[in-house]
């Protein structure tokens, strides 16, 4: 995999220095520029088109969430902030990760590995066969996610999720053993990026399913999962068919 080019934006000079030191000692990560002024940073970001942006959220004039909505499509975000309440909102702008200050290097490395995996998976970065060392250092699949439900954050085990259903600006998480879904303010795109692709797959515009929770699939490409029957639509049929063939060759 090629080097990921990055930019740091944080109005605290000490936070910038810390992140710069982390970047310097991290292999395959190259610092293009650092900024303490978010307005000044916007021009450079558009010109340099970094792969990765380490971005503070609470900043004067232009905050991190506002800046995130102005980025080039190919730039991915890792938020760096002292305020945990922004964690949910960060998913709405498709952030790859959310680092809570004071940031430790092991957390930084995990976030960078997540970025590498994202670029490799989407094909934005040229992929190469992974070496044994690279495979060993890959970030582990998370076991839980946090969702903001009724004003509070709830930690949800990925193994409990049956499927996710989109409903305008909200999504409903249906859990194994729970009669009512958890409803939270997210987009389907952000949920798709939150959930590991090895465990979950989007099968139509409104549904993401847990692959290991599927009971059966009929000849009309209808998935039986929990108490729901979900139809695989044309746009997602090829990926789903390939998944089935990988599990049941021939």
mmCIF file of C-alpha atoms in Angstrom:
data_model
loop_
_atom_site.group_PDB
_atom_site.id
_atom_site.type_symbol
_atom_site.label_atom_id
_atom_site.label_comp_id
_atom_site.label_asym_id
_atom_site.label_seq_id
_atom_site.Cartn_x
_atom_site.Cartn_y
_atom_site.Cartn_z
ATOM 1 C CA UNK A 1 0.000 0.000 0.000
ATOM 2 C CA UNK A 2 1.302 3.483 -0.820
ATOM 3 C CA UNK A 3 1.919 6.180 1.778
ATOM 4 C CA UNK A 4 -1.166 8.020 3.044
ATOM 5 C CA UNK A 5 -0.799 11.801 2.825
ATOM 6 C CA UNK A 6 -2.348 13.669 5.732
ATOM 7 C CA UNK A 7 -3.109 17.135 7.098
ATOM 8 C CA UNK A 8 -3.619 18.145 10.736
ATOM 9 C CA UNK A 9 -6.127 20.861 11.708
ATOM 10 C CA UNK A 10 -6.393 21.802 15.398
ATOM 11 C CA UNK A 11 -6.541 25.242 17.030
ATOM 12 C CA UNK A 12 -4.396 24.028 19.964
ATOM 13 C CA UNK A 13 -0.656 24.242 19.068
ATOM 14 C CA UNK A 14 0.268 21.566 21.620
ATOM 15 C CA UNK A 15 -2.273 19.163 20.135
ATOM 16 C CA UNK A 16 -0.825 19.826 16.674
ATOM 17 C CA UNK A 17 2.715 19.109 17.934
ATOM 18 C CA UNK A 18 1.595 15.832 19.505
ATOM 19 C CA UNK A 19 -0.124 14.660 16.329
ATOM 20 C CA UNK A 20 2.890 15.706 14.253
ATOM 21 C CA UNK A 21 5.104 13.529 16.462
ATOM 22 C CA UNK A 22 2.710 10.607 16.018
ATOM 23 C CA UNK A 23 2.703 11.016 12.225
ATOM 24 C CA UNK A 24 6.509 11.225 12.110
ATOM 25 C CA UNK A 25 6.985 7.866 13.799
ATOM 26 C CA UNK A 26 4.190 6.075 11.926
ATOM 27 C CA UNK A 27 5.276 4.148 8.799
ATOM 28 C CA UNK A 28 3.574 4.962 5.480
ATOM 29 C CA UNK A 29 2.087 8.214 6.813
ATOM 30 C CA UNK A 30 3.279 11.512 5.336
ATOM 31 C CA UNK A 31 2.400 14.942 6.750
ATOM 32 C CA UNK A 32 1.595 17.503 4.047
ATOM 33 C CA UNK A 33 0.789 20.420 6.383
ATOM 34 C CA UNK A 34 -0.534 21.447 9.800
ATOM 35 C CA UNK A 35 -2.922 24.290 10.629
ATOM 36 C CA UNK A 36 -4.249 25.966 13.765
ATOM 37 C CA UNK A 37 -6.654 28.083 11.688
ATOM 38 C CA UNK A 38 -9.479 26.024 10.177
ATOM 39 C CA UNK A 39 -10.421 28.713 7.646
ATOM 40 C CA UNK A 40 -6.847 28.876 6.354
ATOM 41 C CA UNK A 41 -6.773 25.075 6.204
ATOM 42 C CA UNK A 42 -9.728 24.797 3.813
ATOM 43 C CA UNK A 43 -7.845 26.213 0.824
ATOM 44 C CA UNK A 44 -4.840 23.954 1.367
ATOM 45 C CA UNK A 45 -7.043 20.893 1.769
ATOM 46 C CA UNK A 46 -8.803 21.569 -1.532
ATOM 47 C CA UNK A 47 -5.473 22.109 -3.294
ATOM 48 C CA UNK A 48 -3.540 19.198 -1.773
ATOM 49 C CA UNK A 49 -6.434 16.683 -1.542
ATOM 50 C CA UNK A 50 -4.957 14.683 1.358
ATOM 51 C CA UNK A 51 -5.967 11.076 1.877
ATOM 52 C CA UNK A 52 -6.461 11.652 5.580
ATOM 53 C CA UNK A 53 -7.409 14.640 7.731
ATOM 54 C CA UNK A 54 -6.827 14.703 11.497
ATOM 55 C CA UNK A 55 -9.467 17.238 12.450
ATOM 56 C CA UNK A 56 -10.413 18.916 15.715
ATOM 57 C CA UNK A 57 -14.109 19.679 16.121
ATOM 58 C CA UNK A 58 -14.501 22.637 18.474
ATOM 59 C CA UNK A 59 -12.650 25.492 16.760
ATOM 60 C CA UNK A 60 -13.430 29.216 16.267
ATOM 61 C CA UNK A 61 -14.816 30.660 13.022
ATOM 62 C CA UNK A 62 -15.211 27.295 11.272
ATOM 63 C CA UNK A 63 -15.675 24.199 13.411
ATOM 64 C CA UNK A 64 -14.629 20.701 12.422
ATOM 65 C CA UNK A 65 -18.118 19.512 11.517
ATOM 66 C CA UNK A 66 -18.624 22.468 9.190
ATOM 67 C CA UNK A 67 -15.214 21.950 7.601
ATOM 68 C CA UNK A 68 -15.893 18.229 7.172
ATOM 69 C CA UNK A 69 -18.851 19.007 4.919
ATOM 70 C CA UNK A 70 -16.580 21.027 2.593
ATOM 71 C CA UNK A 71 -13.917 18.378 1.963
ATOM 72 C CA UNK A 72 -12.961 16.734 -1.335
ATOM 73 C CA UNK A 73 -14.772 13.417 -1.731
ATOM 74 C CA UNK A 74 -11.525 11.417 -1.588
ATOM 75 C CA UNK A 75 -10.408 12.840 1.781
ATOM 76 C CA UNK A 76 -11.300 10.804 4.860
ATOM 77 C CA UNK A 77 -11.541 12.165 8.392
ATOM 78 C CA UNK A 78 -10.254 11.092 11.786
ATOM 79 C CA UNK A 79 -11.702 13.466 14.372
ATOM 80 C CA UNK A 80 -9.591 14.544 17.354
ATOM 81 C CA UNK A 81 -11.516 16.206 20.170
ATOM 82 C CA UNK A 82 -11.879 16.520 23.920
ATOM 83 C CA UNK A 83 -15.663 16.303 23.718
ATOM 84 C CA UNK A 84 -17.183 12.816 23.556
ATOM 85 C CA UNK A 85 -20.655 14.168 22.810
ATOM 86 C CA UNK A 86 -19.571 14.735 19.203
ATOM 87 C CA UNK A 87 -18.993 11.012 18.620
ATOM 88 C CA UNK A 88 -22.397 10.326 17.092
ATOM 89 C CA UNK A 89 -22.363 13.427 14.878
ATOM 90 C CA UNK A 90 -18.994 12.355 13.499
ATOM 91 C CA UNK A 91 -20.662 9.360 11.806
ATOM 92 C CA UNK A 92 -22.967 11.717 9.913
ATOM 93 C CA UNK A 93 -19.992 13.047 7.930
ATOM 94 C CA UNK A 94 -18.620 9.519 7.390
ATOM 95 C CA UNK A 95 -15.622 9.909 9.682
ATOM 96 C CA UNK A 96 -13.398 6.841 9.859
ATOM 97 C CA UNK A 97 -12.673 7.223 13.557
ATOM 98 C CA UNK A 98 -13.070 9.459 16.594
ATOM 99 C CA UNK A 99 -10.055 10.018 18.883
ATOM 100 C CA UNK A 100 -10.770 11.431 22.317
ATOM 101 C CA UNK A 101 -8.147 13.760 23.826
ATOM 102 C CA UNK A 102 -5.699 13.244 25.441
ATOM 103 C CA UNK A 103 -4.826 10.997 22.502
ATOM 104 C CA UNK A 104 -2.566 8.011 23.110
ATOM 105 C CA UNK A 105 -0.334 6.646 20.380
ATOM 106 C CA UNK A 106 -1.870 3.158 20.452
ATOM 107 C CA UNK A 107 -5.305 4.684 19.746
ATOM 108 C CA UNK A 108 -3.794 6.804 16.980
ATOM 109 C CA UNK A 109 -2.239 3.725 15.355
ATOM 110 C CA UNK A 110 -5.557 1.853 15.503
ATOM 111 C CA UNK A 111 -7.297 4.756 13.737
ATOM 112 C CA UNK A 112 -4.604 4.887 11.035
ATOM 113 C CA UNK A 113 -4.916 1.131 10.460
ATOM 114 C CA UNK A 114 -8.651 1.590 10.050
ATOM 115 C CA UNK A 115 -7.948 4.232 7.406
ATOM 116 C CA UNK A 116 -5.521 1.931 5.586
ATOM 117 C CA UNK A 117 -8.114 -0.817 5.513
ATOM 118 C CA UNK A 118 -10.758 1.588 4.207
ATOM 119 C CA UNK A 119 -8.540 2.791 1.330
ATOM 120 C CA UNK A 120 -7.499 -0.770 0.492
ATOM 121 C CA UNK A 121 -11.115 -1.967 0.519
ATOM 122 C CA UNK A 122 -12.403 0.847 -1.690
ATOM 123 C CA UNK A 123 -9.481 0.629 -4.090
ATOM 124 C CA UNK A 124 -8.555 4.286 -3.659
ATOM 125 C CA UNK A 125 -5.062 3.248 -2.618
ATOM 126 C CA UNK A 126 -3.094 0.780 -4.749
ATOM 127 C CA UNK A 127 -3.202 -2.541 -2.938
ATOM 128 C CA UNK A 128 -0.343 -4.984 -2.621
ATOM 129 C CA UNK A 129 -0.252 -8.504 -1.159
ATOM 130 C CA UNK A 130 -0.102 -8.169 2.606
ATOM 131 C CA UNK A 131 3.011 -9.403 4.337
ATOM 132 C CA UNK A 132 2.851 -11.435 7.513
ATOM 133 C CA UNK A 133 3.832 -8.350 9.501
ATOM 134 C CA UNK A 134 1.115 -6.224 7.898
ATOM 135 C CA UNK A 135 -1.512 -8.858 8.544
ATOM 136 C CA UNK A 136 -0.503 -9.167 12.179
ATOM 137 C CA UNK A 137 -0.685 -5.394 12.705
ATOM 138 C CA UNK A 138 -4.124 -4.941 11.102
ATOM 139 C CA UNK A 139 -6.702 -3.383 13.388
ATOM 140 C CA UNK A 140 -9.059 -5.937 14.957
ATOM 141 C CA UNK A 141 -12.753 -5.897 14.122
ATOM 142 C CA UNK A 142 -14.586 -4.009 16.890
ATOM 143 C CA UNK A 143 -16.996 -6.006 19.035
ATOM 144 C CA UNK A 144 -19.327 -3.107 19.857
ATOM 145 C CA UNK A 145 -20.541 0.258 18.612
ATOM 146 C CA UNK A 146 -22.116 3.207 20.429
ATOM 147 C CA UNK A 147 -25.540 4.525 19.397
ATOM 148 C CA UNK A 148 -27.298 7.631 20.685
ATOM 149 C CA UNK A 149 -30.816 6.520 21.589
ATOM 150 C CA UNK A 150 -33.312 8.733 23.453
ATOM 151 C CA UNK A 151 -30.590 11.179 24.416
ATOM 152 C CA UNK A 152 -28.115 8.662 25.832
ATOM 153 C CA UNK A 153 -25.276 6.597 24.394
ATOM 154 C CA UNK A 154 -25.802 2.852 24.362
ATOM 155 C CA UNK A 155 -23.107 0.295 23.661
ATOM 156 C CA UNK A 156 -24.376 -2.385 21.288
ATOM 157 C CA UNK A 157 -22.654 -5.697 20.606
ATOM 158 C CA UNK A 158 -22.284 -6.331 16.873
ATOM 159 C CA UNK A 159 -23.203 -9.955 17.504
ATOM 160 C CA UNK A 160 -26.678 -8.825 18.674
ATOM 161 C CA UNK A 161 -27.569 -6.952 15.468
ATOM 162 C CA UNK A 162 -29.961 -8.755 13.108
ATOM 163 C CA UNK A 163 -30.432 -6.024 10.526
ATOM 164 C CA UNK A 164 -30.624 -2.258 10.119
ATOM 165 C CA UNK A 165 -33.489 -0.459 8.399
ATOM 166 C CA UNK A 166 -33.226 3.101 7.039
ATOM 167 C CA UNK A 167 -36.062 5.588 7.438
ATOM 168 C CA UNK A 168 -35.264 9.045 5.980
ATOM 169 C CA UNK A 169 -32.753 10.637 8.385
ATOM 170 C CA UNK A 170 -33.093 7.871 10.965
ATOM 171 C CA UNK A 171 -32.167 4.214 11.106
ATOM 172 C CA UNK A 172 -33.602 1.381 13.155
ATOM 173 C CA UNK A 173 -31.313 -1.280 14.624
ATOM 174 C CA UNK A 174 -33.123 -4.585 15.128
ATOM 175 C CA UNK A 175 -31.433 -6.704 17.790
ATOM 176 C CA UNK A 176 -31.624 -10.407 18.514
ATOM 177 C CA UNK A 177 -34.044 -10.998 21.378
ATOM 178 C CA UNK A 178 -35.418 -7.425 21.383
ATOM 179 C CA UNK A 179 -39.001 -6.766 20.302
ATOM 180 C CA UNK A 180 -38.541 -3.069 19.505
ATOM 181 C CA UNK A 181 -35.757 -1.576 17.380
ATOM 182 C CA UNK A 182 -33.330 1.074 18.573
ATOM 183 C CA UNK A 183 -33.935 4.267 16.613
ATOM 184 C CA UNK A 184 -31.091 6.731 16.117
ATOM 185 C CA UNK A 185 -30.328 9.750 13.935
ATOM 186 C CA UNK A 186 -27.891 8.429 11.301
ATOM 187 C CA UNK A 187 -27.731 7.867 7.562
ATOM 188 C CA UNK A 188 -27.531 4.443 5.949
ATOM 189 C CA UNK A 189 -24.208 5.416 4.395
ATOM 190 C CA UNK A 190 -22.688 6.207 7.785
ATOM 191 C CA UNK A 191 -24.030 2.960 9.267
ATOM 192 C CA UNK A 192 -22.601 1.014 6.321
ATOM 193 C CA UNK A 193 -19.158 2.452 7.111
ATOM 194 C CA UNK A 194 -19.549 1.833 10.866
ATOM 195 C CA UNK A 195 -20.265 -1.873 10.458
ATOM 196 C CA UNK A 196 -17.462 -4.228 9.339
ATOM 197 C CA UNK A 197 -18.050 -5.429 5.769
ATOM 198 C CA UNK A 198 -16.941 -8.941 6.702
ATOM 199 C CA UNK A 199 -19.995 -9.262 8.973
ATOM 200 C CA UNK A 200 -22.648 -7.020 7.409
ATOM 201 C CA UNK A 201 -23.887 -6.328 3.882
ATOM 202 C CA UNK A 202 -26.249 -3.805 2.375
ATOM 203 C CA UNK A 203 -28.825 -5.680 0.294
ATOM 204 C CA UNK A 204 -31.078 -2.849 -0.805
ATOM 205 C CA UNK A 205 -31.428 0.898 -0.343
ATOM 206 C CA UNK A 206 -33.084 0.549 3.053
ATOM 207 C CA UNK A 207 -31.552 -2.585 4.634
ATOM 208 C CA UNK A 208 -28.211 -3.827 5.938
ATOM 209 C CA UNK A 209 -28.195 -7.404 7.216
ATOM 210 C CA UNK A 210 -25.961 -9.387 9.551
ATOM 211 C CA UNK A 211 -24.660 -12.138 7.307
ATOM 212 C CA UNK A 212 -24.397 -14.748 10.054
ATOM 213 C CA UNK A 213 -28.024 -14.148 11.110
ATOM 214 C CA UNK A 214 -29.558 -15.096 7.748
ATOM 215 C CA UNK A 215 -31.784 -18.176 8.136
ATOM 216 C CA UNK A 216 -32.421 -18.771 4.459
ATOM 217 C CA UNK A 217 -32.574 -17.193 1.004
ATOM 218 C CA UNK A 218 -35.302 -18.233 -1.445
ATOM 219 C CA UNK A 219 -35.236 -18.394 -5.246
ATOM 220 C CA UNK A 220 -36.624 -14.846 -5.473
ATOM 221 C CA UNK A 221 -33.624 -13.465 -3.582
ATOM 222 C CA UNK A 222 -35.643 -12.871 -0.451
ATOM 223 C CA UNK A 223 -33.663 -13.066 2.800
ATOM 224 C CA UNK A 224 -35.333 -14.550 5.872
ATOM 225 C CA UNK A 225 -33.829 -13.024 8.997
ATOM 226 C CA UNK A 226 -35.436 -12.623 12.406
ATOM 227 C CA UNK A 227 -39.125 -11.995 11.753
ATOM 228 C CA UNK A 228 -38.385 -10.062 8.564
ATOM 229 C CA UNK A 229 -38.302 -10.954 4.865
ATOM 230 C CA UNK A 230 -35.919 -8.642 3.004
ATOM 231 C CA UNK A 231 -35.630 -8.493 -0.771
ATOM 232 C CA UNK A 232 -32.192 -8.162 -2.404
ATOM 233 C CA UNK A 233 -32.519 -5.529 -5.124
ATOM 234 C CA UNK A 234 -30.680 -5.371 -8.442
ATOM 235 C CA UNK A 235 -28.068 -2.826 -7.372
ATOM 236 C CA UNK A 236 -26.842 -5.129 -4.586
ATOM 237 C CA UNK A 237 -27.559 -8.559 -6.078
ATOM 238 C CA UNK A 238 -24.115 -9.214 -7.566
ATOM 239 C CA UNK A 239 -22.249 -8.661 -4.289
ATOM 240 C CA UNK A 240 -24.750 -10.761 -2.363
ATOM 241 C CA UNK A 241 -24.653 -13.567 -4.934
ATOM 242 C CA UNK A 242 -20.852 -13.579 -4.802
ATOM 243 C CA UNK A 243 -21.047 -13.866 -1.017
ATOM 244 C CA UNK A 244 -23.398 -16.858 -1.270
ATOM 245 C CA UNK A 245 -21.155 -18.556 -3.827
ATOM 246 C CA UNK A 246 -18.146 -18.057 -1.560
ATOM 247 C CA UNK A 247 -19.996 -19.910 1.188
ATOM 248 C CA UNK A 248 -21.573 -22.564 -0.989
ATOM 249 C CA UNK A 249 -19.361 -23.078 -4.056
ATOM 250 C CA UNK A 250 -20.981 -24.920 -6.916
#
